[in-house]
Short mmCIF file of C-alpha atoms in Angstrom, two decimals:
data_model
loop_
_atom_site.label_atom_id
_atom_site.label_comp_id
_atom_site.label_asym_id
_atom_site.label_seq_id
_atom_site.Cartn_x
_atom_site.Cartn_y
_atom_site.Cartn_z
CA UNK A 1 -11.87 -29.19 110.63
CA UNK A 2 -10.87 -31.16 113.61
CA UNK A 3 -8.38 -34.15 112.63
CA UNK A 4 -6.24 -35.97 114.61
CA UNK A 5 -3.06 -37.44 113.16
CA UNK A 6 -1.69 -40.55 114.62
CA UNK A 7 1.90 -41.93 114.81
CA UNK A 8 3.76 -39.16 112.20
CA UNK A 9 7.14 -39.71 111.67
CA UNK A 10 8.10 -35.91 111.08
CA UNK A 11 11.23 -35.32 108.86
CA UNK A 12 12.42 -31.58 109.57
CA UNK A 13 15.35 -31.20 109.72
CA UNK A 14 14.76 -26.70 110.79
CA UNK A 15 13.15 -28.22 113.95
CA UNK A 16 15.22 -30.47 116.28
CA UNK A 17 13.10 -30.76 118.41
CA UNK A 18 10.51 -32.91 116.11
CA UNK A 19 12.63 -33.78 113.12
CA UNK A 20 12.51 -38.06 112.57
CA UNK A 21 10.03 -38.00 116.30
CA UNK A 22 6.94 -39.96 115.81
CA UNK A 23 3.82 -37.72 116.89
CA UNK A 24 0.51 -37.02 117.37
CA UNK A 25 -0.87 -33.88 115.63
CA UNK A 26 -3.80 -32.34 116.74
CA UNK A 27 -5.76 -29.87 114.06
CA UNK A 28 -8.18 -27.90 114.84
CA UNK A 29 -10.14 -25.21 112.53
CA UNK A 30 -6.66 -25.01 110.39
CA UNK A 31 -4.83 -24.32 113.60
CA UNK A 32 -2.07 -26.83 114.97
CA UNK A 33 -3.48 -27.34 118.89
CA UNK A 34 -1.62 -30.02 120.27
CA UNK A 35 2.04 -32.01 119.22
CA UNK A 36 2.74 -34.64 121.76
CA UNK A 37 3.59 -38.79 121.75
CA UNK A 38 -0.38 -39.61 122.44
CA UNK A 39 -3.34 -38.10 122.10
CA UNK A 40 -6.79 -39.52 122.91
CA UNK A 41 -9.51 -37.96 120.32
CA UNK A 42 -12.20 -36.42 122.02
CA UNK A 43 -15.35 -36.13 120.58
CA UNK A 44 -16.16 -35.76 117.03
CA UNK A 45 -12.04 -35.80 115.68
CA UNK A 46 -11.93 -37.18 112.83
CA UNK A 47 -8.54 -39.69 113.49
CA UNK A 48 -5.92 -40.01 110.55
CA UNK A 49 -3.99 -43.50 110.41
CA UNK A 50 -2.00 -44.43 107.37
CA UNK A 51 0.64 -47.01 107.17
CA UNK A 52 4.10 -45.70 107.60
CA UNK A 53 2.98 -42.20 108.06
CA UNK A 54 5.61 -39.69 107.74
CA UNK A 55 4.83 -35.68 107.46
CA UNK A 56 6.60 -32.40 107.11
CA UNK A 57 5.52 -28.77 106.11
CA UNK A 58 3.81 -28.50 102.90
CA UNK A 59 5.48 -28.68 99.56
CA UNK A 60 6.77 -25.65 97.48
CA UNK A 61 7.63 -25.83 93.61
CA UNK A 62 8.96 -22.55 91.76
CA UNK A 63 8.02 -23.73 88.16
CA UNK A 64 4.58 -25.07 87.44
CA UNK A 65 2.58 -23.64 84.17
CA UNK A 66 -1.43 -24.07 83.98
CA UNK A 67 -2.74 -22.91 80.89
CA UNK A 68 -6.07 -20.85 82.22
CA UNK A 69 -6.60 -18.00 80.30
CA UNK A 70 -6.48 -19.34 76.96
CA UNK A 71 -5.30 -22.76 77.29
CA UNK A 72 -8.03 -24.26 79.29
CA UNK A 73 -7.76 -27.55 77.49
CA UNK A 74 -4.14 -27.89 78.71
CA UNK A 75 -5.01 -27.31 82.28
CA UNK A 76 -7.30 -25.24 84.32
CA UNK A 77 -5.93 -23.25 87.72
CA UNK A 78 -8.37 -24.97 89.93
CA UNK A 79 -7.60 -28.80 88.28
CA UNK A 80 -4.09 -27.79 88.42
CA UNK A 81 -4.32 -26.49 92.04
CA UNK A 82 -6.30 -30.02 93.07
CA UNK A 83 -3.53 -32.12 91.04
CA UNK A 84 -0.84 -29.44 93.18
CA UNK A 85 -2.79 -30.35 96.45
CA UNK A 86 -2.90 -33.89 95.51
CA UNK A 87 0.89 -34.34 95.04
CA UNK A 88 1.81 -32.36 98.29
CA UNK A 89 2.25 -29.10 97.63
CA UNK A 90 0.76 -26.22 99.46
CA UNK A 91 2.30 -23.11 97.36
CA UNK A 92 3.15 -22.90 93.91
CA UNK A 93 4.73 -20.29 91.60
CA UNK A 94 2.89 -20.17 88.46
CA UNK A 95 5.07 -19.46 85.05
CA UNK A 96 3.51 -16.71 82.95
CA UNK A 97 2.81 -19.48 79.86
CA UNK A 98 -1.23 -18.13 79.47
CA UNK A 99 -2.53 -16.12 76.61
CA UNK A 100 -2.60 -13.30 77.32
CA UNK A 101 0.00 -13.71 78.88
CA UNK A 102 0.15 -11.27 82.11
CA UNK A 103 2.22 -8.04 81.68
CA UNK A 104 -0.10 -5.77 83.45
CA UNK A 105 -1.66 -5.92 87.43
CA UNK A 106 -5.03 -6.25 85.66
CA UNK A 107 -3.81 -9.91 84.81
CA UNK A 108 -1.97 -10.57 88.31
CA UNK A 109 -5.28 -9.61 90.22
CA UNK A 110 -7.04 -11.80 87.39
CA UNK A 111 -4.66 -15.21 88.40
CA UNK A 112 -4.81 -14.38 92.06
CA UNK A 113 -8.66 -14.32 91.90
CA UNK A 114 -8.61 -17.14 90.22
CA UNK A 115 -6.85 -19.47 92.32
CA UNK A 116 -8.77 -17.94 95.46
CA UNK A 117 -9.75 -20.39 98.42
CA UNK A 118 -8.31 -23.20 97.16
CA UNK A 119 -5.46 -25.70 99.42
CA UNK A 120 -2.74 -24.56 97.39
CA UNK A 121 -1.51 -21.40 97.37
CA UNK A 122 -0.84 -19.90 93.80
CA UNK A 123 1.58 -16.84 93.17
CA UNK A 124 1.96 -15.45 90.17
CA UNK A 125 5.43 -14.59 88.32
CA UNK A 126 4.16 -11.57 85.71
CA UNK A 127 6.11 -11.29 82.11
CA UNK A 128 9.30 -9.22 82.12
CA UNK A 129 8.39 -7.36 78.87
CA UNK A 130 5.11 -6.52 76.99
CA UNK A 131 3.67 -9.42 75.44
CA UNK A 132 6.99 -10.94 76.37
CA UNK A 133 9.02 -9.74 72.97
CA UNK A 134 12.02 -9.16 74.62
CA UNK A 135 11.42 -5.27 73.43
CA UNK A 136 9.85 -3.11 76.32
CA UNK A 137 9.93 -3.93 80.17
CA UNK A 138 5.83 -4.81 81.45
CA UNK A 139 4.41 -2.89 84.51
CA UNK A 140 6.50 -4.23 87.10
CA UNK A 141 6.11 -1.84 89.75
CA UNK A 142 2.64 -2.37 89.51
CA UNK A 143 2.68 -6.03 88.81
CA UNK A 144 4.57 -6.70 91.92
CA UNK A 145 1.86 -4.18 94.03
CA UNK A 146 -0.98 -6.50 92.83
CA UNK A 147 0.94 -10.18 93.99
CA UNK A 148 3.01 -10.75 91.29
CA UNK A 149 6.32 -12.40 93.09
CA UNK A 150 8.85 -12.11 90.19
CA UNK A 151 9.56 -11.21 86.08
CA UNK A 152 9.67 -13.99 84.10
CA UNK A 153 9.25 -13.92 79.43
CA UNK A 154 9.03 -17.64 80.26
CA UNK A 155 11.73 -20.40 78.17
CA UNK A 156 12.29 -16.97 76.75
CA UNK A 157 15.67 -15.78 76.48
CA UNK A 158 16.26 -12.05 76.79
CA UNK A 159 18.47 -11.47 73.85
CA UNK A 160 18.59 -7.74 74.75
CA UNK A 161 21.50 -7.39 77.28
CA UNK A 162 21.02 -3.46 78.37
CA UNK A 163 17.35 -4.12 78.78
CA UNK A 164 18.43 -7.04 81.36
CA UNK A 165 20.25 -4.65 82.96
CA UNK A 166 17.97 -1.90 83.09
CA UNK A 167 15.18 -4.20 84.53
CA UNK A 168 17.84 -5.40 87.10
CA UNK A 169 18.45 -1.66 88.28
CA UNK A 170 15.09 -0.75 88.08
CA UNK A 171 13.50 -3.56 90.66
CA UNK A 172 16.26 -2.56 93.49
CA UNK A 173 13.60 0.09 94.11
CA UNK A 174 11.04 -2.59 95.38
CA UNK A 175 13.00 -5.54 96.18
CA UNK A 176 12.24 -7.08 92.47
CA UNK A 177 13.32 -10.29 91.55
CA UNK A 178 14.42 -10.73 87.95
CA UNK A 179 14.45 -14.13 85.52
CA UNK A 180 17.07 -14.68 82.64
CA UNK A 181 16.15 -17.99 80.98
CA UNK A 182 19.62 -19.23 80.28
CA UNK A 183 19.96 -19.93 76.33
CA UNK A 184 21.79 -17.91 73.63
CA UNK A 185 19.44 -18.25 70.70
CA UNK A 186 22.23 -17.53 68.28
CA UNK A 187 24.30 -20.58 69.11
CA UNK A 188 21.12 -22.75 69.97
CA UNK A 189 19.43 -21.83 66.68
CA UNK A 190 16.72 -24.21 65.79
CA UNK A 191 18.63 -27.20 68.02
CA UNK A 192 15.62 -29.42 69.99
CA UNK A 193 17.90 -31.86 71.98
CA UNK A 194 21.15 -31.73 73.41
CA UNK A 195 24.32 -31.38 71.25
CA UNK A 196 26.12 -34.75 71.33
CA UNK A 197 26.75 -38.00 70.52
CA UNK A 198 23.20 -39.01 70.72
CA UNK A 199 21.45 -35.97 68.83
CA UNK A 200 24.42 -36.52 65.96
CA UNK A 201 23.29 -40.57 65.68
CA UNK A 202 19.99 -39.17 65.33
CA UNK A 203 20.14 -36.62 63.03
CA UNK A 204 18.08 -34.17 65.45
CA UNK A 205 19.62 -30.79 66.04
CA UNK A 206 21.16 -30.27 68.77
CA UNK A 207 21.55 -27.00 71.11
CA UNK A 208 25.02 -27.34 72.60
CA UNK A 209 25.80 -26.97 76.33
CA UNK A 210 27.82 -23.29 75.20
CA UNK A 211 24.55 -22.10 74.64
CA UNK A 212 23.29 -22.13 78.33
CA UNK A 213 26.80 -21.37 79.64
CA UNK A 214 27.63 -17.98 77.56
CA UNK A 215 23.87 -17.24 78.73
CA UNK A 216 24.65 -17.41 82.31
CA UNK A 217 28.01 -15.96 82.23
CA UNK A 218 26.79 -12.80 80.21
CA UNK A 219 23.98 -12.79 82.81
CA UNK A 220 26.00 -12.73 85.74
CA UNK A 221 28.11 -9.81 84.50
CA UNK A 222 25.32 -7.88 84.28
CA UNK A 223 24.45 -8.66 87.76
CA UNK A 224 27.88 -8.05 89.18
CA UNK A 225 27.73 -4.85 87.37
CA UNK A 226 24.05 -3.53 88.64
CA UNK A 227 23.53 -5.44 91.58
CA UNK A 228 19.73 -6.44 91.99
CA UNK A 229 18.44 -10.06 92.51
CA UNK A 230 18.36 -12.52 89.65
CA UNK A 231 16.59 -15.71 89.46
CA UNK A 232 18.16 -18.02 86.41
CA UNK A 233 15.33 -20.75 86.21
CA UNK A 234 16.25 -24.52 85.16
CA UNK A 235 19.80 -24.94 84.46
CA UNK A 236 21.23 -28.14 82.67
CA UNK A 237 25.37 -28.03 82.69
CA UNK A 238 27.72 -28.77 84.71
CA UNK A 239 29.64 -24.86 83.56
CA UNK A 240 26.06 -23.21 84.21
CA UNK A 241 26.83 -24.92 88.17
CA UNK A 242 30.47 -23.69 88.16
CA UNK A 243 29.47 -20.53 87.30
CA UNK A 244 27.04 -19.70 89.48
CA UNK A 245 29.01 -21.11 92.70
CA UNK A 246 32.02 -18.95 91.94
CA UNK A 247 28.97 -15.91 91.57
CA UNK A 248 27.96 -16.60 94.92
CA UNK A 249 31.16 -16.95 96.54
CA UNK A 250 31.41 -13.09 94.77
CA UNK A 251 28.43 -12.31 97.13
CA UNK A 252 26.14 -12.03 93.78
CA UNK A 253 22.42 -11.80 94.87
CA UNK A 254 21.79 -14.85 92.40
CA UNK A 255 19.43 -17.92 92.78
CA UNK A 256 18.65 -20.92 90.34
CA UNK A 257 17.04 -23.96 90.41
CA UNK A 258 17.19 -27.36 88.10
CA UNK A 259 14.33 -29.25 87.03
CA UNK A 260 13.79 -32.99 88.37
CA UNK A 261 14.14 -34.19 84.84
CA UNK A 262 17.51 -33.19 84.78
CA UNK A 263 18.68 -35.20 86.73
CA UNK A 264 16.59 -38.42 86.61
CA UNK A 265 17.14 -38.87 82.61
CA UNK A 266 19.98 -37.87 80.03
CA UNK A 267 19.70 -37.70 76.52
CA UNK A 268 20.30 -41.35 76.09
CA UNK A 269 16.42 -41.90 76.44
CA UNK A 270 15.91 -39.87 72.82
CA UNK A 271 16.45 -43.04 71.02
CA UNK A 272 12.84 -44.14 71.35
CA UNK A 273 12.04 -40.82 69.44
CA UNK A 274 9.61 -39.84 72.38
CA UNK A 275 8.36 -36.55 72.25
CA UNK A 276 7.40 -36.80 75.93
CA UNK A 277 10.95 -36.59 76.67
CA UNK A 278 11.38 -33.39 74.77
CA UNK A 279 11.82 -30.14 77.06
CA UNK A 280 13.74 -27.26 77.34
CA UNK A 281 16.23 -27.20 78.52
CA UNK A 282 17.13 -30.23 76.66
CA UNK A 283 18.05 -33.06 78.62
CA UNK A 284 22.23 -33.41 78.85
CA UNK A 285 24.81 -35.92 79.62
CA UNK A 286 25.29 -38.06 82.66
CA UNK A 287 28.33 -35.57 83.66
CA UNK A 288 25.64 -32.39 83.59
CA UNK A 289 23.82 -34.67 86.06
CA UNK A 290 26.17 -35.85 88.17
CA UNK A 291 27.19 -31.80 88.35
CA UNK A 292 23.87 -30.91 88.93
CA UNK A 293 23.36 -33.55 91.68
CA UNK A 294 26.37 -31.90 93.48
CA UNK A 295 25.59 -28.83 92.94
CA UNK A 296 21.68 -29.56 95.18
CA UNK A 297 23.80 -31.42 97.44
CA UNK A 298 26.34 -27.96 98.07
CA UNK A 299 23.57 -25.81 97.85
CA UNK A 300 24.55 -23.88 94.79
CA UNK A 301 21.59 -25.09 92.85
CA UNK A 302 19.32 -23.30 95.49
CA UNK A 303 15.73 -25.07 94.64
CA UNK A 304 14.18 -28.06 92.59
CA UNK A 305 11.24 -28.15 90.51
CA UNK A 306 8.70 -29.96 88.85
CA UNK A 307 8.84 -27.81 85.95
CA UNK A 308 5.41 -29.20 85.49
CA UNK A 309 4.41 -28.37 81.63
CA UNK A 310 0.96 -29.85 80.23
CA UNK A 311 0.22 -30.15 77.20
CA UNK A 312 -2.42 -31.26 75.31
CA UNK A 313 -2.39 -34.65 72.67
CA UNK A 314 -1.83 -32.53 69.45
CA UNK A 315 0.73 -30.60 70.68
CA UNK A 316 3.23 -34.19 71.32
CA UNK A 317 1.93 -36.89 69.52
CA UNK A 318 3.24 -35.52 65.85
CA UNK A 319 6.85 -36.22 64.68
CA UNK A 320 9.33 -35.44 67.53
CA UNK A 321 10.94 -32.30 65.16
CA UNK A 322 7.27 -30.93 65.35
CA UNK A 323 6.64 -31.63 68.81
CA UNK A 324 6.53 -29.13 71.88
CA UNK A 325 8.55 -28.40 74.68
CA UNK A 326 7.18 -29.85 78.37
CA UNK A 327 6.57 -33.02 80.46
CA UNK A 328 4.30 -32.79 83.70
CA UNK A 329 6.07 -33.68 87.05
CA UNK A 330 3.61 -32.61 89.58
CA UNK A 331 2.76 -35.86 90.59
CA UNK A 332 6.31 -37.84 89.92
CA UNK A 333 8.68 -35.45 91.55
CA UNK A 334 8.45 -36.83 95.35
CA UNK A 335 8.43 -40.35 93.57
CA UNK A 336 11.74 -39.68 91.51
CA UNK A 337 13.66 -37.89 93.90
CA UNK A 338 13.10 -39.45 97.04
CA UNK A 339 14.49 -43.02 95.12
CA UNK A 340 17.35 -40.70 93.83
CA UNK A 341 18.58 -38.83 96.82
CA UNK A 342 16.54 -40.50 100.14
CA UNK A 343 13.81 -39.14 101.99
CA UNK A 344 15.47 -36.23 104.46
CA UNK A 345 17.51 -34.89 101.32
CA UNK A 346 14.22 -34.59 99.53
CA UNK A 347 12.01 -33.36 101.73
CA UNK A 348 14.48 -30.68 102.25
CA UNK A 349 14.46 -29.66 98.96
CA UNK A 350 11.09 -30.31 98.23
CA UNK A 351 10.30 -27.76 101.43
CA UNK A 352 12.62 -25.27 100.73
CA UNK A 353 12.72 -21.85 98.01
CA UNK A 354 9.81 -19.64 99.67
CA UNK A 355 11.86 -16.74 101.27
CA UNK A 356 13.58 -15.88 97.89
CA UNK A 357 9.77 -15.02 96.83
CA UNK A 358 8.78 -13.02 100.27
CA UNK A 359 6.54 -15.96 101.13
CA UNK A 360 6.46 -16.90 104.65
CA UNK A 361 7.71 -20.71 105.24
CA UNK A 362 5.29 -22.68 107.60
CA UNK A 363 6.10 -23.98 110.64
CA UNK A 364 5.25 -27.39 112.85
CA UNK A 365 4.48 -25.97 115.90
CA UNK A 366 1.44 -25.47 118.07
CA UNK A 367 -0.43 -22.34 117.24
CA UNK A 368 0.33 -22.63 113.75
CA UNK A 369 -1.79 -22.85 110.95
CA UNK A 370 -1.63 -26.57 109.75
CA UNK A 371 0.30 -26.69 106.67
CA UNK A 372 1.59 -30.37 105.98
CA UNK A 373 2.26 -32.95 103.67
CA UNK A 374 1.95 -36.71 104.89
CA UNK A 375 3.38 -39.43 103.27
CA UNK A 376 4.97 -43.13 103.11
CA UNK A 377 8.45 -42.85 101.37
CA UNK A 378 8.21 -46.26 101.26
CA UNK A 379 5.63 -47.41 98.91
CA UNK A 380 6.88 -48.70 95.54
CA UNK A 381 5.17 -48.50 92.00
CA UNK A 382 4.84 -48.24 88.49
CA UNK A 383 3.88 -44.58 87.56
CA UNK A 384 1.06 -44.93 85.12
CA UNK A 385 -1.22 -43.12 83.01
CA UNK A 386 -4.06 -43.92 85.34
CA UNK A 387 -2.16 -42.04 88.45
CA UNK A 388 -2.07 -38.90 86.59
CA UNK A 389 -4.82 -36.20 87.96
CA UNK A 390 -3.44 -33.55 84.88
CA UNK A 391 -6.14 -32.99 82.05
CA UNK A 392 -2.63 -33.20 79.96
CA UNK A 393 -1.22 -36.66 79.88
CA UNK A 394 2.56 -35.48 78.90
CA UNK A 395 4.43 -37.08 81.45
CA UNK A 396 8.18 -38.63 80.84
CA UNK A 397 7.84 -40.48 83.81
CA UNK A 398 4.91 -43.05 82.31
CA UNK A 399 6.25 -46.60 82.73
CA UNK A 400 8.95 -45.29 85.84
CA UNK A 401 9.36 -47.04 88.82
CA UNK A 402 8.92 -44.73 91.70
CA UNK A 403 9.12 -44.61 95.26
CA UNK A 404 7.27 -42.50 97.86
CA UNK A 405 2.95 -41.98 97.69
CA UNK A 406 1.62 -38.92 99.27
CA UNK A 407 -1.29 -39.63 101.80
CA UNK A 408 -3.03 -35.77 101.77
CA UNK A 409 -2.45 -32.59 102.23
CA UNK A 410 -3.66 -30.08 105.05
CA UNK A 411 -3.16 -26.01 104.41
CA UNK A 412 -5.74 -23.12 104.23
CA UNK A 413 -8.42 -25.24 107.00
CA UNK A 414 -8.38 -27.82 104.49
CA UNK A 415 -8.01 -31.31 103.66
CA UNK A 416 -7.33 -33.26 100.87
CA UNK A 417 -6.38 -37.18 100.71
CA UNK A 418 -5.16 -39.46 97.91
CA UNK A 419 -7.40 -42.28 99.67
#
């Protein structure tokens, strides 16, 4: 590799010295060698010139499920790694959604191997309990020994409170971090959309915001009472965001993070009866989103994710009742976000999440490995079915107007470009 990028408009906002400078970046064998205002190429450089070329570190997202082992025809981890790569991000955290799903270091080493010497980086979250019943806590210890960087039954609730707080005591003796999928099951019962207006006009059941919110405040009792780190993944209410600011301000050890969804749609869209638009959580009100939009903005909500979910035809073109949970958003969350909340707000969050997983954040500097995303936050379209990469074809975001194209991608000595 030897590439020269020309006229970068760097947004990073952790390096004043760079952050909204136009530079040349000079990359050589995966190594940053030279950052300055001009530089000639010399020899066989391969020169990189885009139209309103922007760049920062690579991308991060905390929630992306694949469906390798057993649900291949969803998505493989190498075509979801190239459709990761081809959106901008250089490290994902992978959801523990495969079957079998991985309870055991056997599994971890199986997913890390898997995902081996590819652009992106893949790190695995392993299954809190066995076979994720909610009944007996998985080999964590040994899980977290063979890469696994958190415990996650995934969209599942753990209905057992001591066994939360067991696994919360237990991990303090490696530094373990600990999910709690925030839904009561008892007052969600068999809801699929948000409680409300909308779900009541529609006759769908709805799962009502107390559901979430007695989740999250049971869960951060627990926490106050064991100490430990807990992760609460994908949060939809504006209580769940009250709640877990007045935790921190405790000096809890809690993160969470909201998915992009969340805050681009509310449940008005349901009236078209599309089942793309079905997740979980469900999406809420335009107050949940205006809280949740704050709560980025304050830094309570500490990450944002794609929450990227394939899934295949069968599983969301039947009645909506019938349908599944999940919309992809690997390749729409730049797009979406950056016309919500403007490029530097976006990039931050889109850069931001690593440390709370032990995984080193890259730097722009020289003598770095290269690890960058370039872009043109500019560039307005129509998301369409033809832009998505995903063997699954679930996306929410079909027929959105979006703003912001990613140009390539540069980690691990390689390179990968939308051109």
């Amino acid at each position: 590799m030897n590439i020269l990028l020309k006229s970068v408009k760097i947004i990073d906002k952790n390096n004043e010295s760079l952050h909204l400078k136009t530079r040349d970046i000079h990359i050589k064998n995966g190594i940053i060698v030279k950052i300055a205002a001009k530089i000639e190429p010399e020899g066989k450089t391969q020169v990189v010139k885009h139209k309103n070329l922007h760049g920062s570190i690579g991308w991060f997202d905390s929630s992306v499920s694949f469906g390798e082992p057993g649900y291949e025809e969803r998505e493989t981890i190498e075509n979801g790694l190239q459709v990761a790569a081809q959106s901008g991000f250089t490290d994902v955290i992978l959801n523990p959604t495969m079957h079998p799903c991985p309870d055991s270091s056997s599994d971890i080493v199986y997913l890390k191997n898997a995902a081996a010497n590819q652009l992106t980086n893949l790190y695995p979250l392993g299954t809190l309990t066995m076979k994720a019943d909610g009944n007996d806590l998985a080999e964590l210890y040994d899980m977290k020994n063979s890469g696994a960087v958190g415990f996650y039954d995934y969209k599942l609730p753990m209905t057992n409170a001591n066994l939360l707080k067991i696994a919360l005591q237990y991990v303090q003796n490696f530094d373990g971090l600990v999910y709690s999928f925030p839904m009561d099951t008892k007052i969600a019962g068999k809801g699929i959309v948000n409680e409300g207006e909308v779900s009541t006009k529609l006759g769908l059941k709805g799962i009502p915001t107390l559901a979430e919110d007695l989740q999250v405040a049971r869960d951060l009792f627990i926490l106050e009472y064991t100490g430990g780190k807990l992760h609460i993944p994908t949060i939809s209410t504006a209580t769940s965001v009250k709640l877990i600011s007045d935790a921190k301000k405790k000096g809890l050890n809690v993160s969470c993070s909201v998915a992009v969804h969340n805050l681009i749609y509310t449940d008005a869209v349901l009236e078209q009866f599309d089942s793309a638009y079905k997740v979980l959580p469900p999406l809420r009100t335009k107050a949940d989103t205006k809280a949740l939009i704050k709560g980025l903005k304050d830094g309570t909500i500490d990450f944002i994710t794609s929450d990227h979910t394939p899934m295949n035809i069968e599983e969301k073109r039947v009645e909506f009742d019938n349908a599944s949970f999940g919309t992809t958003g690997l390749e729409t969350i730049f797009g979406s976000l950056n016309q919500l909340l403007g490029i530097e707000t976006t990039i931050d969050l889109l850069s931001k999440g690593r440390e709370r997983y032990g995984i080193k954040s890259p730097i722009l500097k020289e003598g770095e490995p290269a690890c960058l995303t370039l872009f043109n936050p500019d560039e307005t379209y129509v998301f369409d079915e033809k832009h998505i990469e995903s063997t699954s074809k679930n996306s929410m975001f079909i027929g959105a107007e979006l703003i912001g194209k990613v140009y390539s991608t540069i980690n691990n000595g390689q390179y990968i470009t939308n051109e």
